[in-house]
Coordinates of C-alpha atoms in Angstrom, one line a residue:
Chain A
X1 CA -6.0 15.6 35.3
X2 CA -7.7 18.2 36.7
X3 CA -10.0 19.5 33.5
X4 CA -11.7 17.9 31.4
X5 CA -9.6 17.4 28.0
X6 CA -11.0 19.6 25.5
X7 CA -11.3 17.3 22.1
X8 CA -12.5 18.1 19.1
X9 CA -13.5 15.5 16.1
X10 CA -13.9 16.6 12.4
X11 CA -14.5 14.9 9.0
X12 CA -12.5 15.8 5.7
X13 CA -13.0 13.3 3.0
X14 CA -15.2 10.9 4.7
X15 CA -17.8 8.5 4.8
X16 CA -19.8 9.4 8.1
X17 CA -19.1 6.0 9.0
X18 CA -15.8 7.4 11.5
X19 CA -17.8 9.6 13.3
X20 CA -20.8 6.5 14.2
X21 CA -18.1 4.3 15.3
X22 CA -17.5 6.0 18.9
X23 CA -21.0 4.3 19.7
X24 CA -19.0 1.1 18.9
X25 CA -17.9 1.2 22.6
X26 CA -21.2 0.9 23.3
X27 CA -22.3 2.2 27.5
X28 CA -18.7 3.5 27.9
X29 CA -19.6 6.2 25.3
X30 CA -21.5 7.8 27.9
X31 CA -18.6 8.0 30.4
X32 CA -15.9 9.2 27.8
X33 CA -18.3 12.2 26.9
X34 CA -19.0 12.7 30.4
X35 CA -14.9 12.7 30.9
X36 CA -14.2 14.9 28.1
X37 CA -15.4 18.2 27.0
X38 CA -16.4 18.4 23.1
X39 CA -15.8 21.9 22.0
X40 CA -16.1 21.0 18.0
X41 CA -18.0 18.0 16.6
X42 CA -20.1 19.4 13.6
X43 CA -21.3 16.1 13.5
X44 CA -23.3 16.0 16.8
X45 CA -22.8 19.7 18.0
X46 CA -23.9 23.1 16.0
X47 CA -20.4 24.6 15.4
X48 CA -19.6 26.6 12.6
X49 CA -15.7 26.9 10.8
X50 CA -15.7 30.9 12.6
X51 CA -16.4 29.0 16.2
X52 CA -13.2 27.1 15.6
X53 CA -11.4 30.2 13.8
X54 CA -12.4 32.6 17.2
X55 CA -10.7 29.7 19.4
X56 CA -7.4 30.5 20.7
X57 CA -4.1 28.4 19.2
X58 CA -3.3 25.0 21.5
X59 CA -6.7 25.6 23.5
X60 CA -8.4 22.1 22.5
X61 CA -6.2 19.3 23.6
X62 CA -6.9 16.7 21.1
X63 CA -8.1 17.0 17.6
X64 CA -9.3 13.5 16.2
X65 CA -9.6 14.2 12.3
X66 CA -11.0 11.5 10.2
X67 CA -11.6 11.4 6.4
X68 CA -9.0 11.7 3.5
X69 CA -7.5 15.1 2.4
X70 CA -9.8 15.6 -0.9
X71 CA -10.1 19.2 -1.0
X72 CA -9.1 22.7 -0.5
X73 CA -11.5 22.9 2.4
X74 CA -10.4 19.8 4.1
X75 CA -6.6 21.2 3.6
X76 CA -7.4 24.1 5.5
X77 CA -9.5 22.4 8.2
X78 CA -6.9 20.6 9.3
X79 CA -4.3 23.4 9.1
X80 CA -6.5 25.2 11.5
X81 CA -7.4 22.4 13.8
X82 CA -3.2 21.8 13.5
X83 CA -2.8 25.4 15.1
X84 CA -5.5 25.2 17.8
X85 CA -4.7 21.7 18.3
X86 CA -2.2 20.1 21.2
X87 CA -2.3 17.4 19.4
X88 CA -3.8 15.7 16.2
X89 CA -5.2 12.5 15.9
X90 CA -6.1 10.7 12.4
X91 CA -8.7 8.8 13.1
X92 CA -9.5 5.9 11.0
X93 CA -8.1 4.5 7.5
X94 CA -8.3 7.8 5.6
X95 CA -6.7 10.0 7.8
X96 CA -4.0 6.9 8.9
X97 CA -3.2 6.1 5.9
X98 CA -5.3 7.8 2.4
X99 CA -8.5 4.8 2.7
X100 CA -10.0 3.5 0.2
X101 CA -10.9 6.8 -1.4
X102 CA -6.8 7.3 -2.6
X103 CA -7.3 4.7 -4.7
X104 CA -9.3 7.2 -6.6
X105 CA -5.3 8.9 -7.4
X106 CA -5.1 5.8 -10.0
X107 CA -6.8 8.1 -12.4
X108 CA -6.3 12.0 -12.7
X109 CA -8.9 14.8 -11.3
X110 CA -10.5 15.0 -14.8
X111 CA -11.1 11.6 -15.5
X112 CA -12.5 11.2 -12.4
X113 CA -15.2 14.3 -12.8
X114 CA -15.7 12.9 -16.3
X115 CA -16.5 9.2 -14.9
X116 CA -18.8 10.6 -12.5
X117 CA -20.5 13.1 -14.0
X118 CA -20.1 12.5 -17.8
X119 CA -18.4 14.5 -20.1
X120 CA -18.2 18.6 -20.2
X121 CA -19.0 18.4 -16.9
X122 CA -16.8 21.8 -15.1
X123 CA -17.2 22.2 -11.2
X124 CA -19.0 25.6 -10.3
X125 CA -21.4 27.1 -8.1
X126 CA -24.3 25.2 -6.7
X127 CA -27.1 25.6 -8.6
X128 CA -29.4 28.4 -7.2
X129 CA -27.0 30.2 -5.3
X130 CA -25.5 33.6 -6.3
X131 CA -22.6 35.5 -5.8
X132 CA -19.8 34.4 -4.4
X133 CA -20.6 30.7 -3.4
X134 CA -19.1 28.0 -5.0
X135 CA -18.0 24.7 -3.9
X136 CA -14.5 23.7 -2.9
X137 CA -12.4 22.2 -5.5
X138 CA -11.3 19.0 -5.3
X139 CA -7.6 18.5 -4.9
X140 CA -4.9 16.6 -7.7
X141 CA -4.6 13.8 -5.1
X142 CA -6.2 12.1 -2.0
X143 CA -3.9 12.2 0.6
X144 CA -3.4 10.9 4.1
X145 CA -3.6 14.1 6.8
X146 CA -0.1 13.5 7.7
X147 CA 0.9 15.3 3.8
X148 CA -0.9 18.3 5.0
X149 CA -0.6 18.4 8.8
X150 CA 2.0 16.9 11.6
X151 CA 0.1 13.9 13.2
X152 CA 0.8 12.9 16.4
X153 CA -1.1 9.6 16.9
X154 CA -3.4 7.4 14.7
X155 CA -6.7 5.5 15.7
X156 CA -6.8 2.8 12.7
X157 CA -9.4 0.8 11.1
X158 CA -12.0 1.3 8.9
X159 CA -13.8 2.2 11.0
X160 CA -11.7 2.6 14.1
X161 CA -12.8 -1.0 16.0
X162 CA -14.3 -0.8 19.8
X163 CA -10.9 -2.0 21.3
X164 CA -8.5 0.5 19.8
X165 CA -11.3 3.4 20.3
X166 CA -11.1 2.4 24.0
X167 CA -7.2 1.9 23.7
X168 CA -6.9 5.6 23.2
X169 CA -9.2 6.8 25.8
X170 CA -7.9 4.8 28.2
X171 CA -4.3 6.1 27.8
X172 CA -6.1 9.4 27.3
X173 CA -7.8 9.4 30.9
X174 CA -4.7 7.7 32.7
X175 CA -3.1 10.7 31.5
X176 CA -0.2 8.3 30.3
X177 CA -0.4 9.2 26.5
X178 CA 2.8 7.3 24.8
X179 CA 5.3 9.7 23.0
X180 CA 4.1 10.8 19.8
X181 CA 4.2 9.8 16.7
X182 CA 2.3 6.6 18.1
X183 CA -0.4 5.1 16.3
X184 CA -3.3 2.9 19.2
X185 CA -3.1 -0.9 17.6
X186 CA -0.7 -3.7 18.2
X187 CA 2.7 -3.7 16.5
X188 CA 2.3 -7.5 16.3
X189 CA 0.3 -8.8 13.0
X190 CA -3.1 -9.3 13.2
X191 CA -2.4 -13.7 12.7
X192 CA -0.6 -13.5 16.0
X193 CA -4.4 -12.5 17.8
X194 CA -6.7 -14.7 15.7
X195 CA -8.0 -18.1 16.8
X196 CA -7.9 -20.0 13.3
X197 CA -5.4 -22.5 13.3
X198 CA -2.4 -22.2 11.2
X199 CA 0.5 -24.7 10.3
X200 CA 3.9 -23.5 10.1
X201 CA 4.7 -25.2 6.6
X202 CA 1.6 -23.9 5.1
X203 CA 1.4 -23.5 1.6
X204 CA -1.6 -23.2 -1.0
X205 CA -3.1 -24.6 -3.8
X206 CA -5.5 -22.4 -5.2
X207 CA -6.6 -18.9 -5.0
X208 CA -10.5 -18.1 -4.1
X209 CA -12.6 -14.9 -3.2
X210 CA -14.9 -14.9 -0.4
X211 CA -17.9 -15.7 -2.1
X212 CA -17.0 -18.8 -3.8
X213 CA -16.3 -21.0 -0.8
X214 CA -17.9 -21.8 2.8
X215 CA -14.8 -21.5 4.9
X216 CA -14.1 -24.1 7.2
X217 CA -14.7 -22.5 10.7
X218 CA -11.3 -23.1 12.3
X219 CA -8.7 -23.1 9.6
X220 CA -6.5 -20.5 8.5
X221 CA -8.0 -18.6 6.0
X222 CA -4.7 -18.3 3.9
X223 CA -4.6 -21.8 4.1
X224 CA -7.8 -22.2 2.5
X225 CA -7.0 -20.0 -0.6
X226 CA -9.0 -16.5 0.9
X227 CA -6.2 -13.5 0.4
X228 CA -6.2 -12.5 4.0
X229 CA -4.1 -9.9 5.0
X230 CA -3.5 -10.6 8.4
X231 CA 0.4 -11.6 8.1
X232 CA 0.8 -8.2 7.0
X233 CA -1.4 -6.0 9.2
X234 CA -1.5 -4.6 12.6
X235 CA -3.8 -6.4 15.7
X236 CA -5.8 -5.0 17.8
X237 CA -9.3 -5.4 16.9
X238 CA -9.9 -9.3 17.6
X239 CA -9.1 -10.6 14.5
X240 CA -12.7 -9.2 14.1
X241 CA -13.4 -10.2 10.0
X242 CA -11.6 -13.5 10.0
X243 CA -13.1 -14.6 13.5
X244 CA -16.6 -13.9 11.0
X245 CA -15.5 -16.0 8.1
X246 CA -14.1 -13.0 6.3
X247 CA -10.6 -12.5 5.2
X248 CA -8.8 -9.4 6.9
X249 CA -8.4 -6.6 4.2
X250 CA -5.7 -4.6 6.3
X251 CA -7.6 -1.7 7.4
X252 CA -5.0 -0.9 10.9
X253 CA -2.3 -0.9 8.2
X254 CA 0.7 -2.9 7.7
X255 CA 2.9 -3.6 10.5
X256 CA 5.9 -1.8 11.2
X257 CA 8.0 -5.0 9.9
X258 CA 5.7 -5.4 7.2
X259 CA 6.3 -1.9 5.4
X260 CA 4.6 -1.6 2.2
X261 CA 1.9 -3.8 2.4
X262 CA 1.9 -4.6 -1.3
X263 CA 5.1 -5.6 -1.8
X264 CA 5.0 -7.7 1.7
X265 CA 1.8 -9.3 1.1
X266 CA 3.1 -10.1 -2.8
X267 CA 5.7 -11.3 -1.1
X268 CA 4.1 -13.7 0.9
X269 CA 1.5 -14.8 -1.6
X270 CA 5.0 -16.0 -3.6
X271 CA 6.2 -18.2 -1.0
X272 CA 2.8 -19.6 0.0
X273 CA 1.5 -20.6 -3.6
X274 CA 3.6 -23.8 -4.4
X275 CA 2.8 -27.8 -5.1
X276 CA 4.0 -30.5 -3.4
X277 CA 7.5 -30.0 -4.8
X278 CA 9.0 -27.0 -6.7
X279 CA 10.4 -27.0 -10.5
X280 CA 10.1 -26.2 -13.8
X281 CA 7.4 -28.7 -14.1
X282 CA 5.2 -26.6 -11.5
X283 CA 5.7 -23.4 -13.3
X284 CA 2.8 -23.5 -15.4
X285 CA 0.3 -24.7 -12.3
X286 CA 1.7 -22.1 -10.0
X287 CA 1.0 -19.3 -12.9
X288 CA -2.7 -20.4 -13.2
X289 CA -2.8 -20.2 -9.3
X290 CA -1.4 -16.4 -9.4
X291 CA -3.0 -15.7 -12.5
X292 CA -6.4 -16.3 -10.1
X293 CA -5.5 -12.8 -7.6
X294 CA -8.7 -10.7 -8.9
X295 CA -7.4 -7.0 -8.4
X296 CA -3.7 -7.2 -6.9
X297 CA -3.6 -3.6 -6.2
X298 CA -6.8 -2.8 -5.0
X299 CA -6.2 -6.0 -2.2
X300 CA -3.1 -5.1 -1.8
X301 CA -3.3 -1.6 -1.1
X302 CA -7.4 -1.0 0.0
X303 CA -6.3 1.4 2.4
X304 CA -3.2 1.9 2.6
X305 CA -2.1 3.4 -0.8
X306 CA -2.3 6.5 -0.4
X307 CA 0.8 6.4 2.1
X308 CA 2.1 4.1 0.4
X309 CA 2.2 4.5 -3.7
X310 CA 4.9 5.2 -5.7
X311 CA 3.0 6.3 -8.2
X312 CA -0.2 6.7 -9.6
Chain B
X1 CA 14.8 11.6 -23.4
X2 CA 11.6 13.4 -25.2
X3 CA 10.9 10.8 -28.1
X4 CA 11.5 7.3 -28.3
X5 CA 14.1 8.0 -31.1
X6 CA 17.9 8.3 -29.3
X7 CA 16.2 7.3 -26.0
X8 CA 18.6 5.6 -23.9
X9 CA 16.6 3.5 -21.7
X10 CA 17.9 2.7 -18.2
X11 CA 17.5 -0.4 -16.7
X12 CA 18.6 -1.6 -12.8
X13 CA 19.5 -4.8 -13.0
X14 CA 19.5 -7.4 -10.0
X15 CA 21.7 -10.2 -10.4
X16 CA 22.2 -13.3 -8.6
X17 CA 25.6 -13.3 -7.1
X18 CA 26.8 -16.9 -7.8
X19 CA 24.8 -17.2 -11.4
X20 CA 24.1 -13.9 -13.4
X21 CA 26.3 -11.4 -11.6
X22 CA 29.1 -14.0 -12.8
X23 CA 28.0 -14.3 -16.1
X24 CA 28.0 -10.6 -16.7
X25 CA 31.2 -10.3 -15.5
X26 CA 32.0 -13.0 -18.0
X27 CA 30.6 -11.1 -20.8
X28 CA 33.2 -8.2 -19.6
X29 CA 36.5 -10.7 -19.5
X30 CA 35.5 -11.8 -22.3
X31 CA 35.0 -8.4 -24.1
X32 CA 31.4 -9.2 -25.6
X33 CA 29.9 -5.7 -26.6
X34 CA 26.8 -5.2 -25.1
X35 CA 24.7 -1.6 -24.3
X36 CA 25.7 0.3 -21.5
X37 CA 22.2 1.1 -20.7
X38 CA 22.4 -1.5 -17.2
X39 CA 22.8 -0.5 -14.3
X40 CA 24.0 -3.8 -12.3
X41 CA 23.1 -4.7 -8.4
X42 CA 24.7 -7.6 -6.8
X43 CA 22.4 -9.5 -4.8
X44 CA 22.7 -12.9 -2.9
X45 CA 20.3 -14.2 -5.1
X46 CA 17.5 -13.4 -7.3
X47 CA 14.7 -14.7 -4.3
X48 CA 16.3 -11.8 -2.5
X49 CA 15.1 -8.9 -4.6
X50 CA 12.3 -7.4 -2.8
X51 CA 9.2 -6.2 -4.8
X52 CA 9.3 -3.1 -3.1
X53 CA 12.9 -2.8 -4.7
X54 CA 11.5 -3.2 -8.2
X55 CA 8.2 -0.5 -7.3
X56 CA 10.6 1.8 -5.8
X57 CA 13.5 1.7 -9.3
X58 CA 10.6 2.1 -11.6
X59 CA 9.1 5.0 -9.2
X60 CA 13.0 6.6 -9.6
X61 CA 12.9 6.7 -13.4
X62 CA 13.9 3.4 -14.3
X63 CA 12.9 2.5 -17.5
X64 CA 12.8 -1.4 -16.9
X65 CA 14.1 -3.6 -14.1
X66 CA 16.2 -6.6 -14.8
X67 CA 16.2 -9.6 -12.8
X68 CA 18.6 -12.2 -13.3
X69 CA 18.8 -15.4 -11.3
X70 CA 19.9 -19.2 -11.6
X71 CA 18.4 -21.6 -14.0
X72 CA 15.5 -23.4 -12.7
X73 CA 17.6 -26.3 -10.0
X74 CA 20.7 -24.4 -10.5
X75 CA 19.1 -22.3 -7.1
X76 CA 22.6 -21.5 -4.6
X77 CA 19.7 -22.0 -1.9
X78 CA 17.5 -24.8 -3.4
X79 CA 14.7 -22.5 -4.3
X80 CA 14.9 -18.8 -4.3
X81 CA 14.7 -18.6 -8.0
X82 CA 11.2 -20.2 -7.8
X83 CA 10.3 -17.3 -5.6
X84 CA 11.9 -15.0 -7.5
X85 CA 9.8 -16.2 -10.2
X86 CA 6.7 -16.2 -8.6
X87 CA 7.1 -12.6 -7.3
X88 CA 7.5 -11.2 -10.9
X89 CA 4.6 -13.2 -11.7
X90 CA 2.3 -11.4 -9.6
X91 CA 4.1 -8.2 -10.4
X92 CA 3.2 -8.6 -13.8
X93 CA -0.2 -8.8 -12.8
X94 CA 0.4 -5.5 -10.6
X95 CA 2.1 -3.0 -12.6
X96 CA -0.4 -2.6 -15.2
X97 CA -2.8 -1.5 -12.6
X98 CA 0.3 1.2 -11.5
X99 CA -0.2 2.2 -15.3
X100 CA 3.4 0.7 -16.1
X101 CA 3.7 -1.7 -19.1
X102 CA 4.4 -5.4 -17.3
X103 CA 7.3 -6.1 -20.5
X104 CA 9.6 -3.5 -18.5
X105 CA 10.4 -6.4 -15.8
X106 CA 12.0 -8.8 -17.0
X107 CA 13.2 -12.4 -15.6
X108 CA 15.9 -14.4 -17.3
X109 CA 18.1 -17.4 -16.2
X110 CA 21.8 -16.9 -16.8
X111 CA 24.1 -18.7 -15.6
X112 CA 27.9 -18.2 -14.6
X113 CA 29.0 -19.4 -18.1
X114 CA 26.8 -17.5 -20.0
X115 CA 28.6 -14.3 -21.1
X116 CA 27.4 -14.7 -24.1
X117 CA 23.5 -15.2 -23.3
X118 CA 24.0 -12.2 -20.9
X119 CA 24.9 -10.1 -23.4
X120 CA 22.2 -10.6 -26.2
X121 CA 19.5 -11.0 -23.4
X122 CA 20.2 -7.1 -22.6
X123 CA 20.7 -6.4 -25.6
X124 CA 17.1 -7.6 -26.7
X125 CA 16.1 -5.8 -23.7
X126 CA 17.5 -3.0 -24.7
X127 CA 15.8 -2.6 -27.9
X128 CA 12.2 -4.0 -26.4
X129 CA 12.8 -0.7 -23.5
X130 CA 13.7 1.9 -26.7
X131 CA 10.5 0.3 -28.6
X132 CA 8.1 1.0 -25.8
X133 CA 9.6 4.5 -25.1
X134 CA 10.4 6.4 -22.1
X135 CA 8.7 6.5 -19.4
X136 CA 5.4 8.7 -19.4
X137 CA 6.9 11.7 -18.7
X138 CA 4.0 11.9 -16.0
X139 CA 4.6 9.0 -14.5
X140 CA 7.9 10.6 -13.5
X141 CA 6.6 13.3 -12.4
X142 CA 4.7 11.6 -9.8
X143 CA 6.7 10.1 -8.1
X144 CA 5.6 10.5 -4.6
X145 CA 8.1 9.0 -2.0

């Protein structure tokens, strides 16, 4: 490639936290900025919305977005980085796949202002500024960037780990992008990259959150009662959490075999939880054993359910 | 369907091929009234209904989801009805949090000679589904995919 690509990285509905991961890579971040030529960033470059407006359409090459559709600005955002935009990239949980902040569409718009601000509170102009100003509104729903925008790859994780960042720059630079819709981490689960060992007739006794237990070093977290997502979520960053003691919580997303992650992780939980024997007499164990998941919807679906709900 | 008086609930029901499926077709030789309100799926067996199924019926309107399987060691395959079981467990525990009442899934045992059972067990249902109404009508209204 004879130019440098032209890329562009924005934030919708975000926690900052997207746009500090590139330093994950650590000394390579110098020679991807060096290999790429950033003509948006409002989080490290003073650009203004009427820079990117002035731009022509399909001049920058690749638009990474990251943050969840929350409001009438981010809609537009991205509609305007979709038309001066080769290609869009959602970068990170939100964009991927809604994040944890669509888990805010359990409730509606209003009850949401009222839990946050108390009641009567109405959204309006900033205080102390006239005219015209007022702040964006906040949308009915949190939605992934692919219900506003055609996405042509994704960058999970929350945030985005070292590997896959480099994953995509790599392909980038080799100027052997795979065919979109493509999303950078492994189509394998998570379990088939981490180093804890697990039996094949696994089954579990008990259900436990992280902070009620030391786990044992090399087992299987499963296997020690931790809800880890792994068997239902995509590799590629290391097995980073449960290599730390700490069960995955699906942030690359459920594998393409896996589907909905809810239903295949409830699924799995349902085959795992059982005695020594099965029966009527277990029944009533195996209940107190479910009966333990704190919060099936919120582990089930952390960041995944705004792609994924059926409902809210 | 505004009210819950003259609602007509509609249920999906999944039913074990070699137990419940039978037994409802039992109830029909046999002519045993029963409300029209079910709509019946065949499956292999009652380990083989996928939550995702029962998310995705209630999602489309359903106003409760039936699941009818083996009695417990009656199991075609040894054990899917303990699955089975287990799944709607956990569902119970999820569909509150989806803002849908946990009593519009049921599980029941029915076996191939229970026309009879079949019958009255929808029939409960039946009435339990017109007691807790339709549907939010929002609820409906949202359904995203």
């Amino acid at each position: 490639m004879s130019a440098k690509p032209k890329i562009a990285v924005y934030w919708t509905g975000s926690c900052g936290g997207c746009d500090v991961s590139f330093l994950e890579v650590g000394e390579a971040i110098v020679e991807i900025l060096s290999r790429v030529e950033v003509v948006f960033w409002p989080a490290l470059v003073d650009v203004k919305r009427s820079d990117l407006e002035a731009m022509p359409p399909g001049s920058i090459d690749y638009a990474l977005i990251n943050g969840v559709i929350r409001t009438e600005e981010n809609r537009e955002m991205a509609e305007i980085l979709r038309e001066k935009s080769k290609y869009i990239v959602a970068y990170g949980a939100c964009a991927h796949l809604g994040g944890v902040p669509s888990l805010a569409d359990l409730w509606g718009k209003e009850e949401i202002f009222r839990a946050v601000f108390g009641e009567g509170f109405r959204p309006g102009p900033p205080p102390g500024v006239d005219g015209e100003a007022r702040l964006p509104d906040l949308s009915e729903k949190a939605v992934p960037l692919e219900e506003v925008v055609r996405v042509d790859y994704a960058v999970p994780g929350c945030p985005p780990p070292a590997p896959l960042i480099s994953r995509f720059f790599t392909a980038l630079f080799s100027g052997e992008m795979p065919d979109p819709p493509y999303v950078f981490a492994n189509v394998k689960a998570l379990c088939e990259e981490c180093p804890r060992e697990r039996h094949d007739d696994r089954r579990i006794e008990r259900i436990v959150r992280p902070h009620e237990i030391v786990p044992d070093p090399n087992k299987c977290l499963l296997e020690q009662g931790l809800i880890c997502m792994g068997p239902v979520t995509r590799g590629g960053c290391n097995a980073l959490c449960p290599v730390a003691g700490m069960p995955c919580t699906g942030c690359l997303g459920p594998t393409p075999e896996a589907g909905d992650p809810g239903a295949a992780m409830l699924s799995a939980l349902a085959s795992l939880v059982r005695f020594e024997d099965e029966g009527e007499e277990y029944f009533a164990r195996e209940d107190e054993v479910l009966e333990r998941l704190a919060d099936p919807l919120g582990t089930f679906y952390m960041y995944a359910f705004g792609k994924f709900r059926r409902r809210s | 369907m505004a009210d819950g008086n003259g609602h007509e609930p509609r249920i999906v029901a999944f039913l074990c091929r070699w137990c419940s499926y039978a037994g409802a077709d039992l109830a029909g030789t046999s002519r045993i009234k029963y409300p029209p309100n079910i709509i019946p799926i065949r499956v292999p067996c009652s380990g083989r209904v996928d939550p995702a199924w029962v998310m995705e019926a209630f999602a489309r309107g359903a106003d409760g989801v039936f699941i009818g399987g083996c009695h417990p060691g009656d199991c075609h395959y040894v054990s899917g009805n303990y699955k089975a079981r287990r799944r709607v467990t956990l569902l119970r525990k999820l569909l509150p949090q989806l803002g849908i009442d946990p009593r519009r899934l049921r599980l029941e045992w029915i076996s191939a000679t229970e026309g009879k059972r079949f019958a009255e067990v929808v029939t409960e249902f039946v009435e339990e589904l017109k007691e807790l109404g339709p549907m939010r009508a929002e609820e409906a209204a949202q359904d995203v995919r």
